[in-house]
Coordinates of C-alpha atoms in Angstrom, one line a residue:
X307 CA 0.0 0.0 0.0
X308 CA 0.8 3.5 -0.5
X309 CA 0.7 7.0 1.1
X310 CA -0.3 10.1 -0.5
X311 CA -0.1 13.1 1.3
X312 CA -0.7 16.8 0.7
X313 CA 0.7 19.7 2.4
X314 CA -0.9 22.7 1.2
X315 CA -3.0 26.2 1.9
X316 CA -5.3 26.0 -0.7
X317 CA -7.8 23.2 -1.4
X318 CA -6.4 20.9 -3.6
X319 CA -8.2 17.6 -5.6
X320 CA -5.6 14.7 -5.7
X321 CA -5.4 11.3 -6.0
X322 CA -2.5 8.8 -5.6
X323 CA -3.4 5.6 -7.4
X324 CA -2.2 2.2 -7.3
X325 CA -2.1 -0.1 -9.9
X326 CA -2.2 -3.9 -8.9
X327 CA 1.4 -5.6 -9.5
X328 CA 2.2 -6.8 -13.0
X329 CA 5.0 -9.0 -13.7
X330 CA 7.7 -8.4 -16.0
X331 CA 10.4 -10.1 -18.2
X332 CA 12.8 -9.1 -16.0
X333 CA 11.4 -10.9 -13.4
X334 CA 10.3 -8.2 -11.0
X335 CA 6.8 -7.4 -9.5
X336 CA 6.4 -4.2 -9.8
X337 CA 3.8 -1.3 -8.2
X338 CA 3.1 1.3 -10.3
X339 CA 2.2 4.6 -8.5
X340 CA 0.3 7.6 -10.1
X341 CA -0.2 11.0 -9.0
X342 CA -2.5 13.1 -11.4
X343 CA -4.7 16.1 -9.8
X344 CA -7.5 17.8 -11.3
X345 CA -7.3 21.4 -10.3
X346 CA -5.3 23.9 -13.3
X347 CA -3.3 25.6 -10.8
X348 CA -1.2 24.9 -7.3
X349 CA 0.9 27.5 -5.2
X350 CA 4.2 27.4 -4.8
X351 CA 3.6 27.0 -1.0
X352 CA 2.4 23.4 -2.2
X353 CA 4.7 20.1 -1.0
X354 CA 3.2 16.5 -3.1
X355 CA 4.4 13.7 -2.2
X356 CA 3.6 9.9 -3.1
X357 CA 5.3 7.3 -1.4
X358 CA 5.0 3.4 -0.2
X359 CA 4.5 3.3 3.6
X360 CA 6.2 0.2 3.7
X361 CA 10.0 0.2 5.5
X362 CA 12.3 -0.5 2.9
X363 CA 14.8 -3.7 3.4
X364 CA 17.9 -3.2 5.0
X365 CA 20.6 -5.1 2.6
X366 CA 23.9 -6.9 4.0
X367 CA 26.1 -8.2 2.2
X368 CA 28.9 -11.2 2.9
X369 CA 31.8 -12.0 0.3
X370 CA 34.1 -14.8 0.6
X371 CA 35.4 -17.9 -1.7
X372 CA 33.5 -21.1 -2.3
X373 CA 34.1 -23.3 0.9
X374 CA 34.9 -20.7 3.2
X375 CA 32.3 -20.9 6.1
X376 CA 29.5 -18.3 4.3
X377 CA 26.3 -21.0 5.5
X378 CA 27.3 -21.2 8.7
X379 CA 27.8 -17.6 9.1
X380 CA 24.5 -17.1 7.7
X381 CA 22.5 -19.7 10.3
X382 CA 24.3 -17.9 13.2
X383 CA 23.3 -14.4 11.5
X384 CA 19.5 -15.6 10.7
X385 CA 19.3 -17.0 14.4
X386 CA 20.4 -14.1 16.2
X387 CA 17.1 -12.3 14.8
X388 CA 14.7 -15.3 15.0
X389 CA 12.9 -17.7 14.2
X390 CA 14.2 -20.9 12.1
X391 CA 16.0 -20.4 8.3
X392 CA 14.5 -22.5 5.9
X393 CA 14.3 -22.9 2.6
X394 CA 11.0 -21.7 0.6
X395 CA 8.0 -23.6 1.3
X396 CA 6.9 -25.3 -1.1
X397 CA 9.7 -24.5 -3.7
X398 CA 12.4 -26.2 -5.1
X399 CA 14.3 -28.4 -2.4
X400 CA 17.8 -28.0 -4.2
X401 CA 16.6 -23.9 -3.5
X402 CA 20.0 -22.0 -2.4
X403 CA 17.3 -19.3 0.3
X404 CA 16.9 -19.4 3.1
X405 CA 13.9 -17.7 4.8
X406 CA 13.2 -16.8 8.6
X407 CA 10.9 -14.6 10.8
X408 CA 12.9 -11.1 9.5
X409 CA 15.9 -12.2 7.2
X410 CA 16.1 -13.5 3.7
X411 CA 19.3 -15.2 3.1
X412 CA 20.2 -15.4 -1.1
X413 CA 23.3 -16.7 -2.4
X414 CA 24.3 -15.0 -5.7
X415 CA 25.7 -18.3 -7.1
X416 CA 22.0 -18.2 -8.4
X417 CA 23.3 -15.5 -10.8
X418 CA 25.5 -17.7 -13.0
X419 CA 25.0 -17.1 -16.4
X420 CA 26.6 -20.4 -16.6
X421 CA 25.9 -24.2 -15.6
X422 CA 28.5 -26.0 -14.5
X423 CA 29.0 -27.5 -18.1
X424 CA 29.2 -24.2 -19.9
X425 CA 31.4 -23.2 -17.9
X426 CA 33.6 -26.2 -18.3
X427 CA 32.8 -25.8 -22.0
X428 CA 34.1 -21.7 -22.1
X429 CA 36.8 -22.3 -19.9
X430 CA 35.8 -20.0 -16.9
X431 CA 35.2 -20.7 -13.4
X432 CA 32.5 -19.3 -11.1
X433 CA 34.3 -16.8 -9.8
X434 CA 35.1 -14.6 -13.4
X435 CA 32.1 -11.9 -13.5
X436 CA 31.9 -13.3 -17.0
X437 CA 30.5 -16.2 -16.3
X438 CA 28.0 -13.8 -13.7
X439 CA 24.9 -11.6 -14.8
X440 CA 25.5 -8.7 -13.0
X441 CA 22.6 -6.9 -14.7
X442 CA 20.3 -9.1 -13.0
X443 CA 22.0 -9.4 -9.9
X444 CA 21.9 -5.3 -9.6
X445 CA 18.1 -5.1 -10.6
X446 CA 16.9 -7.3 -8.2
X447 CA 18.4 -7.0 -5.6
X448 CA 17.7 -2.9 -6.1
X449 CA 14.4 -4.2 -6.4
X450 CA 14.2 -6.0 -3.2
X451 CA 15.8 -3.4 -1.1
X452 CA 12.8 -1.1 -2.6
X453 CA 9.9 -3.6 -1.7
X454 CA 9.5 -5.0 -4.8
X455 CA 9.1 -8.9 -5.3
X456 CA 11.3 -10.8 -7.7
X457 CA 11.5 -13.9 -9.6
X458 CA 14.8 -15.3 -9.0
X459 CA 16.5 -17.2 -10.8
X460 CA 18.4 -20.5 -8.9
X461 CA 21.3 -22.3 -9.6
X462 CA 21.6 -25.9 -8.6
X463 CA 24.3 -26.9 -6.7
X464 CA 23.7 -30.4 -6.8
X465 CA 23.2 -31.0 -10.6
X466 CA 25.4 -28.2 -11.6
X467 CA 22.2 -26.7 -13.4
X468 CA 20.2 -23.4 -13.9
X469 CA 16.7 -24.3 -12.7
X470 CA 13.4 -22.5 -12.9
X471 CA 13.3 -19.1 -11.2
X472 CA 11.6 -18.7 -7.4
X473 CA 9.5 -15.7 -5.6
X474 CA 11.7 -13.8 -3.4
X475 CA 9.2 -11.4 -1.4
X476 CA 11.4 -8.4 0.4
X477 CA 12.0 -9.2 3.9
X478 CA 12.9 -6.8 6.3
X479 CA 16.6 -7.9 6.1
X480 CA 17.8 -9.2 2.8
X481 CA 21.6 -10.9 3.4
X482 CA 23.2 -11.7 -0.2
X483 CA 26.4 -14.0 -0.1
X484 CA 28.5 -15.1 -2.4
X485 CA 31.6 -14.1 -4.6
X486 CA 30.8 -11.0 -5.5
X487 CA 28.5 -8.7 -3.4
X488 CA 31.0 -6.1 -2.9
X489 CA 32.7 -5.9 -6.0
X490 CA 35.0 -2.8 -7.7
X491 CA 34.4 -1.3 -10.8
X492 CA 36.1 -3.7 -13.3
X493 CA 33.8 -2.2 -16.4
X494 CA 35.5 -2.5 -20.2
X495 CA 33.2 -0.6 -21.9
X496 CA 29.8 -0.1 -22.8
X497 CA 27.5 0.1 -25.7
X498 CA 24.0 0.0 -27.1
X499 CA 22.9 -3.5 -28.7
X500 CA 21.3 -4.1 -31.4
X501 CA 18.4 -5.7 -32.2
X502 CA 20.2 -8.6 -33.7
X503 CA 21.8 -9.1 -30.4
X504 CA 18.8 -8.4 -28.1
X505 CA 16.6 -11.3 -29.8
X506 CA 19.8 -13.2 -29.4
X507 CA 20.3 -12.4 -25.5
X508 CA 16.9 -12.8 -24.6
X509 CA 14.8 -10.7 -22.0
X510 CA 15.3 -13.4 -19.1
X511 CA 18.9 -13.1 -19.3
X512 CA 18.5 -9.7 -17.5
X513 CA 19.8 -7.3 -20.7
X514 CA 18.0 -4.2 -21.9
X515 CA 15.2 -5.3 -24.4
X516 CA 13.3 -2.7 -26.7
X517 CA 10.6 -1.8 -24.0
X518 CA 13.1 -1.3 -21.1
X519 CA 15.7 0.6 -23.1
X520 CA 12.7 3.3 -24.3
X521 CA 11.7 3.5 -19.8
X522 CA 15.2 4.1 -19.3
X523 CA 15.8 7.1 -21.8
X524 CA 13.3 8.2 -19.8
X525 CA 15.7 8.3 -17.0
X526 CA 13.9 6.0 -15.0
X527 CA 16.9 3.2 -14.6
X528 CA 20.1 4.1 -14.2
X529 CA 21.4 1.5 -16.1
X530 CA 20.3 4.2 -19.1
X531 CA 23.8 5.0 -20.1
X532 CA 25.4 1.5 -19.1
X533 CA 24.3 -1.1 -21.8
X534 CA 26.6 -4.0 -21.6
X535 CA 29.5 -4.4 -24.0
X536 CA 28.6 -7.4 -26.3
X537 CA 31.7 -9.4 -26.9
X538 CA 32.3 -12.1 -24.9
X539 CA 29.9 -14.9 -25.5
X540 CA 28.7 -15.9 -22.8
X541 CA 25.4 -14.7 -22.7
X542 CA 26.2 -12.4 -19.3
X543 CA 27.2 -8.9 -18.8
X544 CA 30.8 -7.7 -19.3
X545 CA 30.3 -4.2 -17.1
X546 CA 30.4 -5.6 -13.5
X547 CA 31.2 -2.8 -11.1
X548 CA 30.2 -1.8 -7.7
X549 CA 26.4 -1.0 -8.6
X550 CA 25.5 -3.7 -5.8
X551 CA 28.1 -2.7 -3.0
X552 CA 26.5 0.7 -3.3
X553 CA 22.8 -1.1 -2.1
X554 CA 24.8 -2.9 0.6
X555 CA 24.1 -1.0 4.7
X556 CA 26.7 -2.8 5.8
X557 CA 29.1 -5.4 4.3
X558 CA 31.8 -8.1 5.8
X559 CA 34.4 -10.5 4.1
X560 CA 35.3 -14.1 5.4
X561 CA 39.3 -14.3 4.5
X562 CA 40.2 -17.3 5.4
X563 CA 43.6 -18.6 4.5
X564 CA 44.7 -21.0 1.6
X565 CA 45.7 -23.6 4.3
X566 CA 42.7 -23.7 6.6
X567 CA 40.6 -22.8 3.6
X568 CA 42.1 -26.3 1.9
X569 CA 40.8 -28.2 4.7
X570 CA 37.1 -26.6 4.4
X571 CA 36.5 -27.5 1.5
X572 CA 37.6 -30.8 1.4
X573 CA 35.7 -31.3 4.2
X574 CA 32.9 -29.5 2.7
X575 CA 32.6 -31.0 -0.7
X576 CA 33.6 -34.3 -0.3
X577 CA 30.9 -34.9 2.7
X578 CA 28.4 -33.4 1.7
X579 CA 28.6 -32.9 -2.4
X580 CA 30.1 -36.1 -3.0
X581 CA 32.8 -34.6 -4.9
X582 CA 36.1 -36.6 -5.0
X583 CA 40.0 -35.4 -3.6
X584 CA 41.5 -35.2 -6.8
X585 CA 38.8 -33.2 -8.2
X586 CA 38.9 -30.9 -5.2
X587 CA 42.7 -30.0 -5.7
X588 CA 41.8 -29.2 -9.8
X589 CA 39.1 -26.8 -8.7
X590 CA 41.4 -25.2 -6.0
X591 CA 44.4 -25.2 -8.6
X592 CA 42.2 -23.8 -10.9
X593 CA 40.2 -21.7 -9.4
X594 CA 43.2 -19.8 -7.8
X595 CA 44.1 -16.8 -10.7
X596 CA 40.4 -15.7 -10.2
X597 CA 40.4 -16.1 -6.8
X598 CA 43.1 -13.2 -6.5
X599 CA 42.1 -11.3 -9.6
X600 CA 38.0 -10.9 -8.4
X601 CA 37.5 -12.3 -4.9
X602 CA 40.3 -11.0 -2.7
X603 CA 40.4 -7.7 -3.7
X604 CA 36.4 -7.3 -1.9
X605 CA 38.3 -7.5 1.4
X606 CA 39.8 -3.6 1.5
X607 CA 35.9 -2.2 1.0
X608 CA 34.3 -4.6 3.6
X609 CA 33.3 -2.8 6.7
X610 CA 34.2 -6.0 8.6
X611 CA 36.5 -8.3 7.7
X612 CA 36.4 -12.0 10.1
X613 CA 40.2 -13.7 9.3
X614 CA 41.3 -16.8 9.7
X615 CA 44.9 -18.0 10.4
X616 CA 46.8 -21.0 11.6
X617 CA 47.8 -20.4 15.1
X618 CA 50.6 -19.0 16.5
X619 CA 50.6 -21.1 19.5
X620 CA 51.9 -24.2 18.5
X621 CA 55.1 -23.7 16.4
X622 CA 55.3 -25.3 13.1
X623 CA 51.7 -26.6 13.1
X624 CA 50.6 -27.6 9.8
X625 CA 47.0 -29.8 10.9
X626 CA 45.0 -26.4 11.0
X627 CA 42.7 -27.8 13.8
X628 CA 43.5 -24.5 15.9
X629 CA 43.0 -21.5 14.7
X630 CA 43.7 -18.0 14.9
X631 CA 40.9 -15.4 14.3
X632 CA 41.2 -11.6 13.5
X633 CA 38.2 -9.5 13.8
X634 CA 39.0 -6.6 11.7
X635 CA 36.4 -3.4 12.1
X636 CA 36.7 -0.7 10.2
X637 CA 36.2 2.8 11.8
X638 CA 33.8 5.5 10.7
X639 CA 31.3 3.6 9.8
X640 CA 27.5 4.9 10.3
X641 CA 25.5 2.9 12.9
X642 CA 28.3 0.7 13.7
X643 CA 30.6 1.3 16.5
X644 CA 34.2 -1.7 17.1
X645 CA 33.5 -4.0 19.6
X646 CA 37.4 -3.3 22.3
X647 CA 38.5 -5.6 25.0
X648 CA 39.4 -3.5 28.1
X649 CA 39.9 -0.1 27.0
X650 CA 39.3 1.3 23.5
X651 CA 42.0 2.1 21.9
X652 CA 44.7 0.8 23.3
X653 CA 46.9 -2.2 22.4
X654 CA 45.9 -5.2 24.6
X655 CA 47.4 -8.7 25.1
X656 CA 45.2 -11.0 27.4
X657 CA 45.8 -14.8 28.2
X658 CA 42.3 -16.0 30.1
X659 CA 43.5 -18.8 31.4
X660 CA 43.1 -19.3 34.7
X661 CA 40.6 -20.3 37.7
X662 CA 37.5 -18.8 35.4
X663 CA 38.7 -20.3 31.9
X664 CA 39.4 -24.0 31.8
X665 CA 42.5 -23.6 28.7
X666 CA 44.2 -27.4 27.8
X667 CA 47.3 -27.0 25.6
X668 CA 48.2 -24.8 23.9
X669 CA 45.5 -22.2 25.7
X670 CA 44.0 -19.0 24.5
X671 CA 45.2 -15.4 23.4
X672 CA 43.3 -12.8 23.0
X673 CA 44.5 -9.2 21.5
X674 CA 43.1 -6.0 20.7
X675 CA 44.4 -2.6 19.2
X676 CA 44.1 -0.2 16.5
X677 CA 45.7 -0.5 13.1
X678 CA 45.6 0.3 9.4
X679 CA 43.7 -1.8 6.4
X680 CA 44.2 -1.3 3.1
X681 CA 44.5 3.1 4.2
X682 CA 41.4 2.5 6.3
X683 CA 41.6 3.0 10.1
X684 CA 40.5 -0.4 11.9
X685 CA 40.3 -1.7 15.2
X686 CA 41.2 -5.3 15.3
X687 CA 40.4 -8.0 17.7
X688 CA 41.8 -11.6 17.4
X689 CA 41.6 -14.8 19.1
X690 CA 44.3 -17.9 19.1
X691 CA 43.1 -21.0 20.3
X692 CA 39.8 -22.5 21.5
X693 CA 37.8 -23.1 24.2
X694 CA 37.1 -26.4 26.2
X695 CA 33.7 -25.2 27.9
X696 CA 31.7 -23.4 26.2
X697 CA 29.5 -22.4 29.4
X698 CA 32.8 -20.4 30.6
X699 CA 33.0 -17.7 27.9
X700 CA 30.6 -15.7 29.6
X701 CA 34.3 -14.7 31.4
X702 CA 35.8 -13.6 28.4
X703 CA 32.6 -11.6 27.4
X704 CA 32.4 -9.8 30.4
X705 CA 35.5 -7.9 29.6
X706 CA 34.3 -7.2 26.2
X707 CA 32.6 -3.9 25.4
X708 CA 30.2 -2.2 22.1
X709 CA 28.9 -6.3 21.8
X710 CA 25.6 -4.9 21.3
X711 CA 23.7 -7.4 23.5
X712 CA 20.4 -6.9 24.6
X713 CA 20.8 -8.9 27.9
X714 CA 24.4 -10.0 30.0
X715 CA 25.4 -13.2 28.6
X716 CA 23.8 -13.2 25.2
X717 CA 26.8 -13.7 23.4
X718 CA 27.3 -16.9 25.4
X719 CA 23.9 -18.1 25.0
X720 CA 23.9 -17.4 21.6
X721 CA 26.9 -20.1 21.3
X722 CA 25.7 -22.4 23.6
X723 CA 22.5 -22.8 21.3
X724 CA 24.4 -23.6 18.3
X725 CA 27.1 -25.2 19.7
X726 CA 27.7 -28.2 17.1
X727 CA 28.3 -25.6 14.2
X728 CA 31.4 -25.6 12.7
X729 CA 33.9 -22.6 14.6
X730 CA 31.5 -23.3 17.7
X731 CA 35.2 -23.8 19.9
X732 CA 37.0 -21.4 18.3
X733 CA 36.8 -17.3 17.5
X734 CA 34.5 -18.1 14.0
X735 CA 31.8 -18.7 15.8
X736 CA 32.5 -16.3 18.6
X737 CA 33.4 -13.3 16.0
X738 CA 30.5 -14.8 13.5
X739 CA 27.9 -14.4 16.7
X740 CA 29.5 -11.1 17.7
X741 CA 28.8 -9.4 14.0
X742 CA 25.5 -11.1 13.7
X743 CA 24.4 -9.0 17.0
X744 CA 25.8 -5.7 15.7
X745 CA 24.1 -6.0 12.3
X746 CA 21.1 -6.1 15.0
X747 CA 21.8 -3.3 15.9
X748 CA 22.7 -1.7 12.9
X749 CA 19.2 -2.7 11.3
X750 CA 17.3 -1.4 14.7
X751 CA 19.4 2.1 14.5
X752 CA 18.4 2.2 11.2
X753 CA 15.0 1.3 11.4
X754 CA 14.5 4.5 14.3
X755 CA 16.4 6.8 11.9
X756 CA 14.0 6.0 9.0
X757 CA 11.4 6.2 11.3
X758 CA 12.6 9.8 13.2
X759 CA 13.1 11.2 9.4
X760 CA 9.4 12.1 8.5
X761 CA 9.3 13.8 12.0
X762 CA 11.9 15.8 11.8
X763 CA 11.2 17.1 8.5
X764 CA 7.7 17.9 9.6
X765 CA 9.0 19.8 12.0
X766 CA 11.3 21.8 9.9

């Protein structure tokens, strides 16, 4: 529904009308809105406006390599607002979503241009934005964050294949994760195609047909003046920039190292994708040049970065079972304030162990302090090593401040509850829970800041 309201000193005969939602071959539902009047003449004094009363959808984004812990980052995240994630009921069972009470969880694999097959077949991997539709990608998830329903498309895991689009209604959080959420501008020019080129694209791949191209002259889209460059092939868009890292709220990276990454995904695809060792190693051999050239590079405009090393506690170890976790925060950023140990600011270097931490070998670290990133001022907190009692880290919360708990020992509770997820002993899951309750916070600070905005400009 929408909200048409009139400020004025004169009598004035309006109407804000709303067309029921049509669908589109772009996949979007979309509500048009209509403001015509009937009187000749309005005063200056006069302030029309004609907009959707509905909150708009906060959007998070969360970048990281195939393998590299986004799920379970995703099912701590979804938990700490609520409510189970599912997938769609009703939908396709191989469907990447996941759905809860206030989030929407969408994996951007589901924007291959690709199946696994053409892929093989043009020689790219998942990660080029080649082998991406970035159009699409952009559009709906622009769409989304405005209120608008989308058909999505879905790319199957399992088979490898490019399955029938689902309904993605806008939640109140929408979290995209995949490879590319907060990508550069990597464009290599740009032109109009023509119509030869347009009946070969097709509508559903997300390009500008005749209709669309004549609404955006009207400078409706801005995608107006960025028509993709037709050369490659491969039936997807070759202008990928940052057009959906400027939707994002807030955004955070999982860099995870090529050793403990190694053992992820191994774990990862051969139990549960039924993919073999020496297939494994290919797609980590191969995958590697793309990796660095389009992935990595994310990390320096993430707000938060979660890293993850081997530790530093055992000399010489090579078996990646403990790890070392940096918490990287970057400062500055609106509605989101770095979670210190002790006393912000300074350069801290705690070992817990004792009567109120149960440590075996080789124990815990923790340190805090402010540093540089990639030019960007950052406060980073990092943990090396991993608890034996879960019930016990309500000792090392205590001493940690800007958490953004709504209750003394949520942190620990939130663990405890999810306890047999992967990171559950270690600082993933603690610096995974930690981020998920300051993206509540985030969305709540940004919900009463929407909200305060009408008021104050009322009173102005």
């Amino acid at each position: 529904m929408a909200v048409c309201t009139v400020y004025t000193n004169q009598t004035l005969n309006s109407t804000c009308s709303i067309s029921k939602p049509n669908k589109t071959h772009l996949g979007f539902h979309q509500k048009q809105v209509v403001f015509y009047r009937t009187s000749k003449k309005i005063k200056k004094q006069s302030t029309i406006t004609c907009s959707a009363a509905k909150e708009k959808t906060v959007v998070i984004g969360l970048a990281a390599d195939s393998g590299c812990g986004k799920s379970t980052f995703m099912r701590r995240l979804t938990n700490v607002f609520g409510g189970a994630a599912e997938p769609p009921k009703g939908g396709n069972p191989d469907s990447n979503t996941l759905i809860s009470d206030m989030t929407t969880v969408i994996c951007l694999d589901d924007y291959h241009s690709l199946d696994r097959t053409g892929r093989k077949k043009e020689g790219v991997t998942a990660l080029d934005p080649k082998a991406n539709n970035f159009d699409l990608m952009y559009e709906q998830v622009k769409a989304i964050k405005e209120g608008i329903a989308v058909d999505k498309p879905i790319y199957n895991h399992v088979s490898g294949l490019l399955d029938p689009p689902e309904l993605i209604k806008p939640p109140k959080i929408l979290v995209i994760e995949g490879l590319h959420p907060i990508m550069n501008h990597h464009g290599v020019g740009h032109r109009r195609p023509g119509a030869k080129e347009e009946a070969q694209i097709g509508c559903w791949r997300g390009w500008w047909c005749a209709g669309n191209r004549d609404a955006a002259r009207g400078g409706s889209s801005p995608l107006a003046f960025m028509e993709p460059l037709w050369d490659d092939g491969l039936g997807s868009s070759r202008w990928y920039d940052q057009r959906v890292r400027d939707l994002l709220d807030f955004s955070i990276y999982l860099d995870i190292s090529d050793d403990v990454k190694f053992a992820w995904k191994i774990q990862r695809d051969m139990a549960e994708r039924g993919h073999s060792l020496e297939s494994i190693k290919a797609s980590i051999r191969a995958r590697k040049p793309d990796f660095d050239a389009y992935i990595d590079p994310q990390k320096q405009y993430a707000d938060a970065v979660i890293e993850v090393l081997p530790t530093q506690l055992i000399p010489g170890d090579n078996e990646g079972k403990v790890l070392r976790v940096r918490l990287i925060m970057k400062e500055g950023v609106k509605y989101f304030n770095p979670v210190y140990l002790f006393d912000e600011g300074s350069t801290i270097s705690w070992i817990p162990c004792g009567r109120k931490l149960t440590c075996s070998y080789p124990g815990i670290k923790f340190s805090y302090g402010p540093d540089t990133y990639f030019g960007h001022e950052v406060s980073v907190l990092e943990m090396d090593g991993q608890f034996d009692r879960l019930d016990e880290l309500i000792y090392v919360e205590s001493h940690l401040s800007n958490i953004s708990t709504k209750f003394y020992g949520e942190v620990t509770q939130q663990m405890l509850k999810l306890s047999d997820f992967p990171g559950s002993n270690n600082g993933t899951g603690l610096f995974q829970t930690i981020v998920g309750l300051k993206i509540r916070d985030l969305y709540e600070q940004l919900i009463a800041a929407k909200a305060a905005a009408p008021l104050q400009a009322t009173k102005a």
